[in-house]
XYZ file of C-alpha atoms in Angstrom:
614
model
C -9.499 17.049 10.852
C -11.672 17.781 7.829
C -14.386 15.423 6.664
C -12.517 14.966 3.382
C -9.409 13.698 5.135
C -11.452 11.420 7.366
C -13.186 9.946 4.335
C -9.875 9.241 2.602
C -8.462 7.603 5.713
C -11.493 5.384 6.218
C -11.021 3.662 2.856
C -7.219 3.348 3.031
C -6.192 -0.067 1.700
C -3.775 -2.182 3.688
C -0.690 -2.962 1.562
C 0.616 -6.437 0.901
C 3.369 -7.469 3.316
C 6.537 -8.959 1.826
C 9.353 -11.027 3.306
C 11.611 -7.991 2.977
C 9.142 -5.874 4.964
C 9.126 -8.446 7.784
C 12.928 -8.620 7.812
C 13.124 -4.843 8.042
C 10.684 -4.852 10.936
C 12.792 -7.366 12.851
C 15.932 -5.349 12.150
C 14.463 -2.070 13.399
C 13.040 -3.660 16.556
C 16.301 -5.361 17.521
C 17.371 -4.191 20.985
C 14.197 -2.171 21.548
C 12.604 -2.392 25.050
C 10.247 -5.353 25.280
C 7.189 -3.257 26.093
C 7.299 -1.482 22.696
C 9.323 -3.902 20.542
C 6.342 -5.589 18.877
C 4.656 -2.287 18.005
C 7.908 -0.842 16.641
C 8.417 -3.937 14.487
C 4.857 -3.760 13.138
C 5.263 -0.025 12.466
C 8.493 -0.602 10.553
C 6.855 -3.395 8.545
C 3.991 -1.060 7.710
C 6.123 1.890 6.592
C 8.246 -0.431 4.448
C 5.174 -1.991 2.810
C 3.574 1.405 2.207
C 6.776 2.651 0.579
C 6.663 -0.310 -1.797
C 3.181 0.911 -2.812
C 4.614 4.330 -3.683
C 3.762 6.115 -0.438
C 6.368 8.401 1.099
C 4.999 7.810 4.588
C 2.337 6.127 6.694
C -0.492 8.257 8.010
C -0.938 6.674 11.444
C -4.502 8.004 11.688
C -5.406 5.689 8.808
C -4.470 2.641 10.906
C -5.225 3.484 14.522
C -7.794 1.055 15.899
C -7.433 -1.268 12.906
C -6.062 -4.848 12.936
C -2.291 -5.107 12.604
C -1.491 -6.655 9.198
C 0.279 -9.990 9.280
C -0.448 -10.481 13.005
C -2.349 -13.736 13.611
C -3.305 -12.643 17.141
C -5.728 -10.051 15.780
C -4.139 -7.233 17.801
C -5.054 -3.666 16.923
C -2.891 -0.622 16.360
C -3.230 1.693 19.389
C -4.660 5.183 19.651
C -2.407 7.599 17.789
C -1.008 9.486 20.810
C 0.018 6.248 22.545
C 1.399 4.942 19.266
C 3.592 8.014 18.724
C 4.806 7.892 22.335
C 5.820 4.241 21.978
C 7.735 4.938 18.773
C 9.606 7.849 20.311
C 10.422 5.815 23.422
C 11.979 3.058 21.320
C 15.114 4.961 20.309
C 14.424 3.983 16.668
C 12.281 6.996 15.804
C 12.822 10.740 16.121
C 10.177 13.446 16.005
C 10.457 16.428 13.705
C 9.852 19.743 15.394
C 11.464 22.886 16.643
C 13.659 20.949 19.060
C 15.254 18.610 16.554
C 18.336 16.815 17.806
C 21.082 14.658 16.423
C 18.774 11.666 16.905
C 17.042 12.611 13.664
C 20.270 11.853 11.808
C 20.614 8.298 13.054
C 17.143 6.820 13.596
C 15.713 4.758 10.720
C 12.220 6.142 11.368
C 11.051 9.758 11.494
C 7.757 10.995 12.900
C 6.364 14.232 11.498
C 3.089 14.954 13.257
C 1.163 11.730 12.758
C 3.076 10.726 9.623
C 5.710 8.013 9.957
C 8.563 7.965 7.425
C 11.669 6.083 6.567
C 14.298 8.743 7.259
C 15.634 8.775 3.695
C 12.250 9.665 2.245
C 11.413 12.274 4.864
C 14.675 14.073 4.216
C 14.192 13.909 0.441
C 10.650 15.260 0.733
C 11.769 18.098 2.993
C 14.632 19.034 0.637
C 12.262 19.081 -2.361
C 9.879 21.402 -0.498
C 12.758 23.655 0.539
C 14.158 23.771 -3.000
C 10.790 24.738 -4.465
C 10.117 27.365 -1.826
C 13.602 28.872 -2.169
C 13.284 29.178 -5.932
C 9.854 30.793 -5.702
C 11.002 33.190 -2.981
C 13.345 34.888 -5.454
C 11.221 36.087 -8.415
C 13.012 37.178 -11.571
C 12.716 40.607 -13.160
C 10.921 40.511 -16.510
C 12.124 43.026 -19.103
C 8.602 43.722 -20.316
C 9.372 46.288 -23.021
C 12.162 44.197 -24.497
C 10.162 40.937 -24.514
C 6.762 42.306 -25.550
C 7.224 42.513 -29.380
C 8.340 38.903 -29.718
C 5.826 37.735 -27.110
C 2.958 39.217 -29.123
C 4.256 37.547 -32.277
C 4.494 34.169 -30.547
C 1.162 34.443 -28.719
C -1.138 36.498 -30.992
C -4.284 35.107 -29.363
C -3.262 36.579 -26.001
C -4.306 40.056 -27.149
C -7.945 38.887 -27.408
C -8.336 37.365 -23.949
C -6.779 34.721 -21.746
C -4.457 32.356 -23.614
C -3.243 29.879 -20.985
C -0.214 28.921 -23.054
C 0.799 32.581 -22.950
C 0.098 32.723 -19.204
C 2.443 29.760 -18.720
C 5.149 31.578 -20.677
C 4.745 34.709 -18.544
C 4.967 32.637 -15.364
C 8.149 31.007 -16.668
C 9.705 34.380 -17.430
C 8.964 35.594 -13.881
C 10.405 32.590 -12.018
C 13.307 30.162 -12.121
C 10.799 27.337 -11.617
C 7.474 26.748 -13.345
C 5.146 23.752 -13.599
C 3.156 23.693 -16.852
C 0.392 21.109 -16.515
C -2.350 19.873 -18.791
C -3.658 16.878 -20.647
C -2.586 15.565 -24.053
C -2.832 18.105 -26.848
C -2.988 21.173 -24.601
C 0.296 22.518 -25.960
C 2.874 21.923 -23.233
C 5.712 21.386 -25.721
C 4.479 24.324 -27.810
C 4.844 26.513 -24.722
C 8.343 25.116 -24.195
C 9.381 25.868 -27.787
C 8.020 29.434 -27.710
C 9.517 30.044 -24.289
C 12.936 28.945 -25.542
C 12.576 31.442 -28.372
C 11.826 34.211 -25.856
C 14.743 33.262 -23.623
C 17.237 32.859 -26.480
C 16.183 36.172 -27.962
C 17.377 37.781 -24.709
C 20.430 35.546 -24.188
C 21.464 33.717 -27.395
C 24.148 31.549 -25.752
C 21.971 29.825 -23.155
C 22.970 26.195 -22.535
C 19.786 24.097 -22.695
C 18.972 20.487 -21.769
C 15.786 18.451 -22.138
C 15.112 15.348 -20.100
C 12.410 12.932 -19.010
C 12.121 9.902 -16.715
C 12.370 7.390 -19.581
C 14.465 7.322 -22.709
C 11.454 7.120 -24.980
C 9.809 10.098 -23.288
C 13.050 12.076 -23.596
C 13.328 11.263 -27.296
C 9.668 12.226 -27.855
C 10.204 15.515 -26.015
C 13.140 16.429 -28.245
C 11.160 15.482 -31.358
C 8.070 17.383 -30.175
C 9.974 20.579 -29.359
C 11.855 20.344 -32.662
C 8.571 19.873 -34.538
C 7.051 22.839 -32.689
C 10.049 24.996 -33.611
C 9.564 24.109 -37.281
C 5.787 24.496 -37.151
C 6.061 27.872 -35.457
C 8.952 28.914 -37.755
C 11.235 29.626 -34.824
C 14.452 28.250 -36.324
C 16.049 31.654 -36.683
C 15.244 32.581 -33.090
C 16.285 29.261 -31.566
C 19.342 28.777 -33.756
C 21.614 25.888 -32.870
C 20.964 26.027 -29.140
C 18.078 23.556 -29.245
C 19.277 20.127 -28.053
C 19.018 17.397 -30.666
C 19.168 14.581 -28.104
C 17.103 14.213 -24.965
C 18.382 12.476 -21.856
C 16.844 10.302 -19.249
C 17.089 11.963 -15.855
C 19.501 9.249 -14.730
C 21.801 9.892 -17.687
C 21.528 13.664 -17.345
C 22.607 13.454 -13.719
C 25.388 10.955 -14.413
C 24.045 7.973 -12.495
C 26.536 5.173 -11.853
C 24.678 1.955 -10.930
C 27.665 0.170 -9.387
C 27.783 2.606 -6.476
C 24.322 4.214 -6.833
C 25.861 7.679 -6.986
C 25.340 10.650 -9.304
C 28.103 12.610 -10.985
C 26.141 15.846 -10.640
C 25.009 17.038 -7.224
C 24.977 20.147 -5.053
C 28.786 20.294 -4.979
C 29.109 19.638 -8.720
C 25.991 21.105 -10.357
C 24.796 20.656 -13.917
C 26.204 23.238 -16.361
C 22.863 24.100 -17.972
C 21.099 27.467 -17.910
C 17.685 26.035 -18.824
C 16.380 22.568 -18.047
C 13.087 21.252 -19.462
C 11.682 18.120 -17.796
C 8.726 16.313 -19.389
C 6.401 13.544 -18.132
C 6.916 14.840 -14.610
C 4.109 12.678 -13.222
C 6.557 9.774 -13.488
C 9.295 11.482 -11.447
C 9.582 10.105 -7.900
C 10.567 12.091 -4.826
C 14.171 10.814 -4.668
C 14.814 11.699 -8.312
C 13.225 15.123 -7.942
C 15.379 15.741 -4.865
C 18.512 14.796 -6.817
C 17.477 16.974 -9.762
C 16.882 20.089 -7.665
C 20.128 19.577 -5.757
C 22.121 19.280 -8.995
C 20.628 22.357 -10.675
C 22.274 25.731 -10.104
C 20.028 28.268 -8.314
C 20.395 30.656 -11.261
C 19.248 28.046 -13.786
C 15.640 27.821 -14.937
C 13.665 24.624 -14.506
C 10.581 24.179 -16.698
C 8.522 21.166 -15.614
C 5.897 19.721 -17.976
C 3.388 17.057 -17.049
C -0.153 15.814 -16.595
C -0.968 15.243 -12.909
C -4.008 13.130 -13.845
C -1.838 10.436 -15.429
C -0.289 7.486 -13.667
C 2.185 8.374 -10.953
C 5.767 7.191 -10.675
C 6.330 3.489 -10.161
C 8.650 4.514 -7.333
C 7.963 6.495 -4.179
C 6.027 9.733 -4.127
C 3.980 11.769 -6.593
C 5.710 15.144 -6.640
C 3.792 16.675 -9.555
C 0.460 15.698 -8.035
C 1.475 17.077 -4.642
C 2.704 20.343 -6.168
C -0.550 20.894 -8.071
C -2.608 20.092 -4.964
C -0.480 22.458 -2.891
C -0.964 25.218 -5.472
C -4.736 24.783 -5.384
C -4.716 24.766 -1.595
C -2.627 27.944 -1.603
C -5.353 29.628 -3.653
C -7.838 29.249 -0.797
C -11.339 30.222 -1.949
C -9.953 30.697 -5.483
C -7.903 27.528 -6.097
C -7.241 28.333 -9.769
C -6.599 32.076 -9.299
C -3.255 33.736 -9.946
C -1.927 37.044 -8.645
C -2.728 40.497 -9.936
C 1.004 40.947 -10.527
C 1.063 37.987 -12.939
C -2.121 39.272 -14.543
C -0.569 42.739 -15.014
C 2.585 41.306 -16.618
C 0.405 39.160 -18.880
C -1.548 42.219 -19.973
C 1.590 44.256 -20.630
C 3.347 41.533 -22.618
C 0.260 40.608 -24.650
C -0.720 44.211 -25.333
C -4.344 43.267 -24.891
C -7.098 43.638 -22.358
C -6.875 40.099 -21.054
C -7.154 39.916 -17.283
C -6.705 36.598 -15.511
C -9.948 35.442 -13.875
C -10.264 36.038 -10.112
C -6.758 37.535 -9.948
C -5.884 38.171 -6.309
C -4.061 41.174 -4.791
C -1.739 38.743 -3.053
C -1.223 35.145 -4.139
C 1.188 32.516 -2.891
C 4.240 32.233 -5.179
C 3.423 28.546 -5.748
C -0.003 29.477 -7.110
C 1.642 31.587 -9.839
C 4.278 28.934 -10.583
C 1.731 26.239 -11.489
C -0.188 26.975 -14.693
C -2.795 24.571 -16.032
C -3.405 24.521 -19.787
C -7.128 24.072 -20.267
C -7.819 23.648 -23.988
C -7.007 20.381 -25.760
C -6.377 20.803 -29.462
C -6.016 17.075 -30.078
C -9.609 16.005 -29.503
C -11.408 18.735 -31.450
C -12.324 16.249 -34.188
C -12.771 13.447 -31.679
C -15.218 14.850 -29.115
C -15.955 11.454 -27.592
C -12.374 10.919 -26.447
C -12.268 14.444 -25.051
C -15.567 14.038 -23.188
C -14.513 10.630 -21.892
C -11.169 11.938 -20.658
C -12.834 14.879 -18.884
C -15.429 12.691 -17.181
C -12.690 10.314 -16.051
C -10.628 13.194 -14.659
C -13.679 14.342 -12.723
C -14.287 10.865 -11.294
C -17.826 10.941 -12.705
C -18.545 7.270 -13.374
C -22.107 7.937 -14.520
C -20.892 10.398 -17.154
C -18.078 8.056 -18.240
C -20.603 5.289 -18.907
C -22.996 7.695 -20.624
C -20.287 8.867 -23.034
C -19.190 5.303 -23.770
C -22.770 4.279 -24.605
C -23.725 7.414 -26.556
C -24.117 6.466 -30.221
C -23.406 10.066 -31.202
C -19.759 9.523 -30.237
C -18.237 7.335 -32.928
C -14.736 7.537 -31.483
C -15.427 5.711 -28.177
C -17.028 2.381 -27.305
C -17.555 -0.027 -24.414
C -17.519 -3.705 -25.368
C -18.570 -6.497 -23.038
C -15.890 -9.022 -22.067
C -15.683 -12.119 -24.258
C -13.112 -14.824 -25.037
C -9.857 -13.148 -25.964
C -10.181 -13.986 -29.677
C -13.454 -12.054 -29.711
C -11.858 -9.175 -27.822
C -9.241 -8.836 -30.556
C -11.685 -9.226 -33.473
C -12.342 -5.453 -33.972
C -8.617 -4.917 -34.503
C -8.256 -7.521 -37.251
C -8.371 -5.006 -40.139
C -5.418 -3.160 -38.568
C -3.654 -6.457 -37.833
C -4.086 -7.568 -41.472
C -2.725 -4.216 -42.674
C 0.292 -4.773 -40.453
C 0.835 -8.357 -41.668
C 0.358 -7.368 -45.327
C 3.032 -4.662 -45.166
C 5.658 -5.027 -47.866
C 8.448 -3.109 -46.140
C 9.603 -2.361 -42.586
C 8.541 1.276 -43.031
C 5.032 0.224 -44.018
C 4.857 -2.268 -41.148
C 5.913 0.327 -38.565
C 3.371 2.817 -39.894
C 0.622 0.185 -39.684
C 1.788 -0.850 -36.209
C 1.525 2.733 -34.905
C -2.140 2.908 -35.925
C -3.342 0.516 -33.236
C -2.329 -0.802 -29.847
C -3.822 -3.208 -27.310
C -3.318 -1.852 -23.800
C -3.864 -3.921 -20.684
C -4.178 -3.040 -17.025
C -2.376 -6.245 -16.051
C 0.696 -8.097 -17.260
C -0.521 -11.629 -16.564
C -3.718 -13.590 -17.097
C -6.115 -13.934 -20.030
C -6.885 -10.201 -20.023
C -3.267 -9.229 -19.456
C -0.349 -8.703 -21.832
C 0.693 -12.358 -21.683
C -2.841 -13.517 -22.535
C -3.099 -11.191 -25.537
C 0.346 -12.202 -26.808
C -0.609 -15.885 -26.516
C -3.942 -15.299 -28.279
C -2.339 -13.419 -31.171
C 0.320 -16.049 -31.695
C -2.352 -18.772 -31.533
C -4.369 -16.880 -34.160
C -1.264 -16.615 -36.370
C -0.485 -20.344 -36.069
C -4.052 -21.214 -37.062
C -3.503 -19.261 -40.272
C -0.240 -20.919 -41.142
C 2.218 -18.324 -39.828
C 5.389 -19.400 -38.087
C 5.630 -17.918 -34.579
C 8.898 -19.504 -33.518
C 11.788 -17.369 -32.358
C 12.357 -14.196 -34.375
C 9.391 -14.683 -36.667
C 8.408 -12.256 -39.426
C 6.373 -9.280 -38.111
C 6.974 -10.154 -34.464
C 6.425 -6.825 -32.628
C 9.102 -5.978 -30.083
C 8.936 -3.741 -27.018
C 12.257 -2.535 -25.604
C 12.219 -2.649 -21.784
C 15.651 -1.199 -20.946
C 17.649 1.795 -22.123
C 20.674 1.438 -24.413
C 21.934 4.958 -25.222
C 24.667 3.608 -27.485
C 22.026 2.058 -29.747
C 19.640 4.970 -29.182
C 17.032 2.498 -27.966
C 14.989 3.287 -24.895
C 12.526 1.680 -22.548
C 9.147 1.855 -24.316
C 10.412 1.854 -27.910
C 8.434 -0.472 -30.194
C 9.812 -2.092 -33.324
C 8.960 -4.796 -35.821
C 10.870 -7.918 -36.839
C 11.558 -8.241 -40.552
C 12.981 -11.476 -41.970
C 14.659 -11.545 -45.359
C 16.435 -14.613 -46.713
C 16.187 -16.169 -43.278
C 17.930 -13.266 -41.510
C 15.846 -11.375 -38.924
C 16.394 -7.708 -38.162
C 14.349 -5.528 -35.827
C 13.410 -2.167 -37.297
C 12.625 0.957 -35.303
C 11.305 4.336 -36.486
C 13.533 7.384 -36.354
C 12.663 11.074 -36.362
C 11.770 12.396 -39.778
C 10.101 9.212 -40.992
C 13.053 6.907 -41.564
C 13.809 3.522 -40.030
C 16.901 1.741 -38.771
C 17.672 -1.922 -38.250
C 19.172 -3.620 -35.202
C 20.250 -7.288 -35.083
C 18.264 -9.214 -32.432
C 21.505 -10.197 -30.706
C 22.273 -6.533 -29.960
C 18.894 -5.592 -28.518
C 18.673 -4.590 -24.858
C 16.028 -6.315 -22.713
C 12.821 -6.730 -24.706
C 9.591 -8.682 -25.052
C 6.913 -9.540 -27.609
C 4.462 -6.680 -27.902
C 1.140 -7.568 -29.477
C -0.022 -5.800 -26.324
C 1.566 -3.639 -23.642
C 0.592 -2.376 -20.214
C -0.882 1.091 -19.808
C 2.187 1.960 -17.713
C 4.513 1.131 -20.609
C 2.382 3.152 -23.020
C 2.653 6.333 -20.964
C 4.057 9.064 -23.201
C 3.031 7.300 -26.439
C 0.101 7.848 -28.817
C -1.771 5.567 -31.227
C -4.653 6.027 -33.657
C -6.838 3.246 -32.176
C -6.454 1.992 -28.619
C -8.130 -1.204 -27.442
C -8.065 -0.970 -23.628
C -8.691 -4.274 -21.841
C -9.818 -4.094 -18.215
C -9.485 -7.056 -15.837
C -12.485 -9.274 -15.198
C -12.229 -8.847 -11.409
C -11.569 -5.707 -9.414
C -7.991 -5.024 -8.364
C -6.269 -2.127 -6.647
C -4.278 -1.386 -9.809
C -7.537 -0.471 -11.560
C -7.658 3.281 -10.913
C -8.946 6.504 -12.422
C -5.379 7.429 -13.389
C -4.868 4.158 -15.252
C -8.173 4.532 -17.094
C -7.440 8.171 -17.999
C -3.907 7.354 -19.175
C -5.197 4.512 -21.366
C -7.959 6.652 -22.875
C -5.651 9.549 -23.695
C -3.166 7.364 -25.571
C -5.725 7.337 -28.431
C -5.683 9.908 -31.214
C -8.673 8.684 -33.264
C -10.595 6.028 -31.347
C -10.609 4.198 -28.030
C -12.619 1.067 -27.333
C -12.728 -0.299 -23.793
C -13.298 -3.984 -23.080
C -14.833 -4.525 -19.663
C -17.981 -4.546 -17.615
C -19.760 -1.430 -16.451
C -18.815 -2.476 -12.915
C -15.091 -2.431 -13.740
C -15.365 0.945 -15.486
C -17.219 2.329 -12.481
C -14.666 0.854 -10.049
C -11.747 2.357 -11.984
C -13.356 5.785 -12.253
C -14.157 5.960 -8.544
C -10.762 4.761 -7.269
C -8.081 7.426 -7.368
C -4.444 7.024 -6.426
C -3.909 8.944 -3.188
C -0.304 8.527 -2.166
C 0.577 9.353 1.415
C 2.937 12.306 1.616
C 3.544 15.440 3.618
C 4.785 17.492 0.685
C 1.609 19.561 0.305
C 1.811 20.739 3.927
C 5.558 21.349 3.708
C 5.090 23.494 0.605
C 2.323 25.550 2.170
C 3.589 25.557 5.742
C 5.154 28.459 7.619
């Protein structure tokens, strides 16, 4: 085992054990021989608790020789070989290997090497790996001469060197599956819009769908692609084929909650020719499995996402695993693509651009994952860009240096103080919001600032900020009872009929004693919804970083907790920072910033090995 793996195992945090985990352990161990029953129960408890933390599996090497959680006797987990033997002898666990038997279909636990899974998640992970490998094993033929004129018009910079947006488009033309990754402002939706123009120029009747994990993200994707089409003057090329409404993945696949089934599946696939999926970092392994199964082999899947952002709240981190597998497939040149991709890029661009370190032979996955490397959002805000890069790199010293560098006017680190003091720098924006004379003006003012919290509860959490703001309003004579004027509202559940989605933010406007909640719509308008018709919602003077994923604000005030917690990670810090367009100010100690930067989410999974295996 490599030193890197050993290091990651040595710091593995033991998950919290719930009542449900204990009940599952007892269930699995029922009827198991006495000599292994206790170990099987503890193993089942562990894999259940790890799944609740987002891990697809338990790496037994991370626990061997360590105290068994929730065991008052202080017993230790055994050496890994003995542990695996006991699990296999129990009749509740089957090993994956060349001699697989029917037992794998009925045991609740599956052992793959030294990784222990719940069977459902092992099978989903294996199907995702198989789907990706099958798609990449059948490259598409690119009609270079036919596509080149339009390609050069869409990507004029490609003729002068390496334009990574153009590289992503070439990769998408060569394969039925591509992952376009990059941070905010790198042009992922621009690539999608130009790629649609290329595809529709060749086949004008393509049936296209756009989707994302959340309703708000899906709506933003549709708006962003539409805006890119207008900005790039692609209306004539795209025509009427561009979807005007984005779907959540659940809605796209026809999820029915009463029986937890999907209308679309392998036997009844989606009708689309092209599927664009955004915010892929939030897609869990079960959803990705369902999506691949429901998409026809001949259809194209274009996946957009930032693997440095927060992972799915559910199990697995498929985008992160895919990008890690692609880098691993590159060997000594983790970012290198193939000479074949480089040659197609040169032919389509008509220039002399050659991809750096292009290899004679490269794994198909390496060519299917293209990282966009230039952010166009932070050109005028170099502090945010430098801060985001240092956070991505896990360089705590550089993060603190950027935050304390007076030359960067767009970033700041403020020491913790009573919550009223924490909010004081935002008071000009708050006053602009409260002084608005129309719902449109209020929504515009609201979008210019946002308080983001790592936690939901406590003085430095969302509840504490909401309480502090309403206390501040009462002290100044405002009514904060019920549906009070200017009460900000965060929608927390999807309602497609109302076109309201989880993450949408609105403002309450009261006229003649009648409150209505107004929400922005594409194109700059607003629409009103009676409070009685709203789906689940909450007051939103602040929101968690998780809820803000996929949104952008001019000024972000990011409040870190006063004490270290496992939720405080590099991904959370990076996601909070990159929600800001103009300025980000972080409230917290240097110790908390350092702790967040140095702690990265490392979800246990076998997907990387399954993608790169034989």
